[in-house]
Amino acid sequence: MTQPADHLLDWLRDAHAMEEQAETMLQTASDRLQNYPELKAKMQAHLQETREQARMLRECIQRRGGDTSSMKDMAAKMGAMVQGLGARMADDEVMKVAMSCYAFEHFEVATYRILVAAADMAQDTQTRQVCEDILRQEEATAAWLGERLGVLTQEFLVLSQGAGADAKR
Ligand code: MG
Ligand code: FE
């Protein structure tokens, strides 16, 4: 038999690994962006939020008696590196980055909706509150990206036609 509390701890650790991956992804992408200042600033701001999310998750995990130094975290970091390398080789890097981030933020939204329900079942009100707060941040970031994908695409296509600034990133 597996109790809700066991699944909750597992999923909190998955979420922590996910945030470590998000940190690497956002750091790499925001460092590399040059000609898309609005997107760059948003990614830097969300990077700060992401670090705080990882910290809050560690607190939840530790409070529940788990540890955060898993192999899973290492695997997630490797995944982020490989993903970053793939985008870097593209001549439309900014579009690849925007698409990956939009998908990633929705994956995060799903993760925290599940965690809110699981924390509820496990009667962990503190974890529930943390996951709800993080959920709002992920939803806001997903919505921001979603609203700007169209304009970003047009910006990229216009820059691609010119001889000036590098459209790629
Ligand atoms: Mg996050
Ligand atoms: Fe996020």
mmCIF file of C-alpha atoms in Angstrom, residues 1-11 64 118 121-122:
data_model
loop_
_atom_site.group_PDB
_atom_site.id
_atom_site.type_symbol
_atom_site.label_atom_id
_atom_site.label_comp_id
_atom_site.label_asym_id
_atom_site.label_seq_id
_atom_site.Cartn_x
_atom_site.Cartn_y
_atom_site.Cartn_z
ATOM 1 C CA MET A 1 0.000 0.000 0.000
ATOM 2 C CA THR A 2 1.183 3.464 -0.850
ATOM 3 C CA GLN A 3 -0.138 6.393 1.142
ATOM 4 C CA PRO A 4 -0.895 9.860 -0.272
ATOM 5 C CA ALA A 5 2.000 11.143 1.858
ATOM 6 C CA ASP A 6 4.454 8.855 0.007
ATOM 7 C CA HIS A 7 3.304 10.051 -3.403
ATOM 8 C CA LEU A 8 3.367 13.644 -2.179
ATOM 9 C CA LEU A 9 7.028 13.342 -1.165
ATOM 10 C CA ASP A 10 7.922 11.686 -4.483
ATOM 11 C CA TRP A 11 6.169 14.406 -6.469
ATOM 12 C CA ARG A 64 8.281 15.833 5.305
ATOM 13 C CA ALA A 118 -1.980 15.729 -3.227
ATOM 14 C CA MET A 121 -5.169 14.648 0.552
ATOM 15 C CA ALA A 122 -2.118 14.391 2.816
#
